[in-house]
PDB file of C-alpha atoms in Angstrom:
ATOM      1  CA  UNK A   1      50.545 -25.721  -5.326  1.00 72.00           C
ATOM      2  CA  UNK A   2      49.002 -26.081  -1.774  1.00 74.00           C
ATOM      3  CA  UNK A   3      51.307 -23.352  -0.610  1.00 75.00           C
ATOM      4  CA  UNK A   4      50.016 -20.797  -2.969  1.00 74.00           C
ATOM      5  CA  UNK A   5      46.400 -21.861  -2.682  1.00 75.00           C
ATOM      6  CA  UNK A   6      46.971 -21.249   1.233  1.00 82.00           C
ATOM      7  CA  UNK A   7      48.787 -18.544   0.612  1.00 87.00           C
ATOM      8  CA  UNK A   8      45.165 -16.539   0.043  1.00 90.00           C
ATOM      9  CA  UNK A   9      43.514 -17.320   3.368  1.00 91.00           C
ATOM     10  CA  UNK A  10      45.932 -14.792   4.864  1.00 92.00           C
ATOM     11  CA  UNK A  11      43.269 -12.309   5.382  1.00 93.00           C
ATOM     12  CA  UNK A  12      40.579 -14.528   6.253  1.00 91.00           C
ATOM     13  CA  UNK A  13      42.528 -16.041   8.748  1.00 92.00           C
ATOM     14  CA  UNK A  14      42.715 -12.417  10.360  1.00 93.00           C
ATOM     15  CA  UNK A  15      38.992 -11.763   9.712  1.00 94.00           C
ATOM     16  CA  UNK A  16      39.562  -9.002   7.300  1.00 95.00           C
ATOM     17  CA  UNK A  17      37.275  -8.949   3.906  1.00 96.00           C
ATOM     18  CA  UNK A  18      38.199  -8.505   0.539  1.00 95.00           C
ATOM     19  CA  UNK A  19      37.488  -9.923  -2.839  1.00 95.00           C
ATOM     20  CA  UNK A  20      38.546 -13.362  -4.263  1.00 92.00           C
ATOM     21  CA  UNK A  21      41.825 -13.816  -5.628  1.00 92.00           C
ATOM     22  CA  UNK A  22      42.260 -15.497  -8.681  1.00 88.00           C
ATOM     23  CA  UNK A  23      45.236 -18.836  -8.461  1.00 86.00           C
ATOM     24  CA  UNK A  24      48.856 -17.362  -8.648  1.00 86.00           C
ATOM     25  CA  UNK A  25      47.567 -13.967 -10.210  1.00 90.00           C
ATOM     26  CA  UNK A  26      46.103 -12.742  -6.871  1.00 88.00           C
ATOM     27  CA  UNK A  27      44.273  -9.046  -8.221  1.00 90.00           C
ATOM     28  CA  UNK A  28      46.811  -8.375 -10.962  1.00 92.00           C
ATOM     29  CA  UNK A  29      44.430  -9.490 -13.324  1.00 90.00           C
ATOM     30  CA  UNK A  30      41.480  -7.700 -11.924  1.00 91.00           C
ATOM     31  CA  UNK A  31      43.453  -4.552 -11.641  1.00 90.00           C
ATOM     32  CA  UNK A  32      45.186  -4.544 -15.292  1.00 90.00           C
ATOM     33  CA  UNK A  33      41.308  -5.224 -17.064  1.00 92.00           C
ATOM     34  CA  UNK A  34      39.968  -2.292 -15.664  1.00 93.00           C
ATOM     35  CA  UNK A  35      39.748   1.467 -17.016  1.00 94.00           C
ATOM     36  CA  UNK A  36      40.629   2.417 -13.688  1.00 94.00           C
ATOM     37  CA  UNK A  37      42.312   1.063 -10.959  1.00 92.00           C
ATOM     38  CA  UNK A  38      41.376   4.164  -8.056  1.00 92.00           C
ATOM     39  CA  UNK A  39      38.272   3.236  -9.374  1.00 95.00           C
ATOM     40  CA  UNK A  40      38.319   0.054  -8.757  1.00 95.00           C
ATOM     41  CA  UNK A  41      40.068   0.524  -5.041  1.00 94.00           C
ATOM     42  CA  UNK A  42      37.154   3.087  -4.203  1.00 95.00           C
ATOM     43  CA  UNK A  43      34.483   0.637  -5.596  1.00 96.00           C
ATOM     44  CA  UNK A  44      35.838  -2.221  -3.094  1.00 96.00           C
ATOM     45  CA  UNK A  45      36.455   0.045  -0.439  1.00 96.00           C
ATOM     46  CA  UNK A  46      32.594   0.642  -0.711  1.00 97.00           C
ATOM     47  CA  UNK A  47      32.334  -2.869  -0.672  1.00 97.00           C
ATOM     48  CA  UNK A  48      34.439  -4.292   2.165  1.00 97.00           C
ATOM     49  CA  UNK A  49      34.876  -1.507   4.352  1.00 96.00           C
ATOM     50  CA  UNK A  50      37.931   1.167   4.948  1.00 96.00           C
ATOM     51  CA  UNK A  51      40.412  -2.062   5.410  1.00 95.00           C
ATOM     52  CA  UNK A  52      40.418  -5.124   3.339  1.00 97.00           C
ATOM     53  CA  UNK A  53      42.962  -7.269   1.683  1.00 95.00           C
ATOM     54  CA  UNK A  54      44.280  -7.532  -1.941  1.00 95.00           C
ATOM     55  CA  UNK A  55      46.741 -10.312  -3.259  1.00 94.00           C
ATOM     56  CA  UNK A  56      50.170  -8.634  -5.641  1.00 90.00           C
ATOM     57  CA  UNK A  57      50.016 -12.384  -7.284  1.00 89.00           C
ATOM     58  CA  UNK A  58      50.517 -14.743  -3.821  1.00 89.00           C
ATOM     59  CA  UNK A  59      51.626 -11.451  -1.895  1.00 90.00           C
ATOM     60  CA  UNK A  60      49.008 -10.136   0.829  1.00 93.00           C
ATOM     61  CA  UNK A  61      49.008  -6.352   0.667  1.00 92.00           C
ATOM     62  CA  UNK A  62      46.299  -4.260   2.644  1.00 92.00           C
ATOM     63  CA  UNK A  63      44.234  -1.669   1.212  1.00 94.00           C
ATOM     64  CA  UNK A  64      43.563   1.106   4.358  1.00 93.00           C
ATOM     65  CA  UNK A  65      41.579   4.115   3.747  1.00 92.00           C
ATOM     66  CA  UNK A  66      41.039   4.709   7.523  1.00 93.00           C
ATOM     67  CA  UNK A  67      41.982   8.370   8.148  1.00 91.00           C
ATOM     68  CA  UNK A  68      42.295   7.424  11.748  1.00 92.00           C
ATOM     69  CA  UNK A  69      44.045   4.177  11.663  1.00 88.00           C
ATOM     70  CA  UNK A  70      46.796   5.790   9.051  1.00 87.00           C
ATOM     71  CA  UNK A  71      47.633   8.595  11.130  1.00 87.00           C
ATOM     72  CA  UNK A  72      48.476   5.917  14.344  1.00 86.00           C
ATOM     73  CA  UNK A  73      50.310   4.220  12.120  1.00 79.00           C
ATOM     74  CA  UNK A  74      52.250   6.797   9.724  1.00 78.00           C
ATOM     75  CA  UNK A  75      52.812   9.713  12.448  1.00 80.00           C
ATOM     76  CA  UNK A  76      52.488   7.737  15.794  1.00 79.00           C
ATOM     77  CA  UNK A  77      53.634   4.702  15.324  1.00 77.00           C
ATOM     78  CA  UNK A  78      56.010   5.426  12.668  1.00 74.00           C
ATOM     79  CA  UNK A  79      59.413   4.063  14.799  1.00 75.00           C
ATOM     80  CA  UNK A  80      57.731   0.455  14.174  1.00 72.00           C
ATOM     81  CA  UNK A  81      56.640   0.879  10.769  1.00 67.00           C
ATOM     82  CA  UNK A  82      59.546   2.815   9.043  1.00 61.00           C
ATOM     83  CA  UNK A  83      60.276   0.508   6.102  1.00 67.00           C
ATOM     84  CA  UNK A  84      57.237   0.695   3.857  1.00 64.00           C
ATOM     85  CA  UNK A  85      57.769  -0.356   0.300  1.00 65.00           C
ATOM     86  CA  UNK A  86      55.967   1.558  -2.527  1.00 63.00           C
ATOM     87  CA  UNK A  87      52.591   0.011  -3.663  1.00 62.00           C
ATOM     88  CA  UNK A  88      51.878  -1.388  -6.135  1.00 56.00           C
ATOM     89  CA  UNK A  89      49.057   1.100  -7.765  1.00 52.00           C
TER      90      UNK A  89
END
């Protein structure tokens, strides 16, 4: 149990924002009781800035809406950051 629970101070540890995950569920639960989830991304994206954190259960997975900061990392950088996997949304 104290590995998950430490398991969410990933981003915090880094200094990045983001709402509070809820014990083993991480946003799941969040994300599945709204109408919307792009809705929900944009509406914490207002919130905590163009990169913040979410939790797939105890996965970290970050949310970047930085036009800037994806095209360094998708077309510049992409030799170091070829194996993405598909998000979750």
């Amino acid at each position: 149990i104290w590995t998950l629970k430490s398991s969410y101070s990933y981003f915090k540890r880094r200094g990045l924002p983001g709402p509070t995950p809820q014990f083993f569920f991480g946003h799941y639960r969040t994300l599945w009781s709204v109408k919307s989830i792009s809705r929900q991304l944009e509406k914490w994206t207002h919130q905590y800035g163009p990169i913040y954190g979410l939790f797939e259960g105890t996965r970290p997975v970050f949310v970047v809406s930085d036009v800037h900061f994806l095209e360094e990392v998708f077309v510049k950088q992409f030799s170091h950051f070829h194996s993405r996997r598909v998000p979750f949304v």
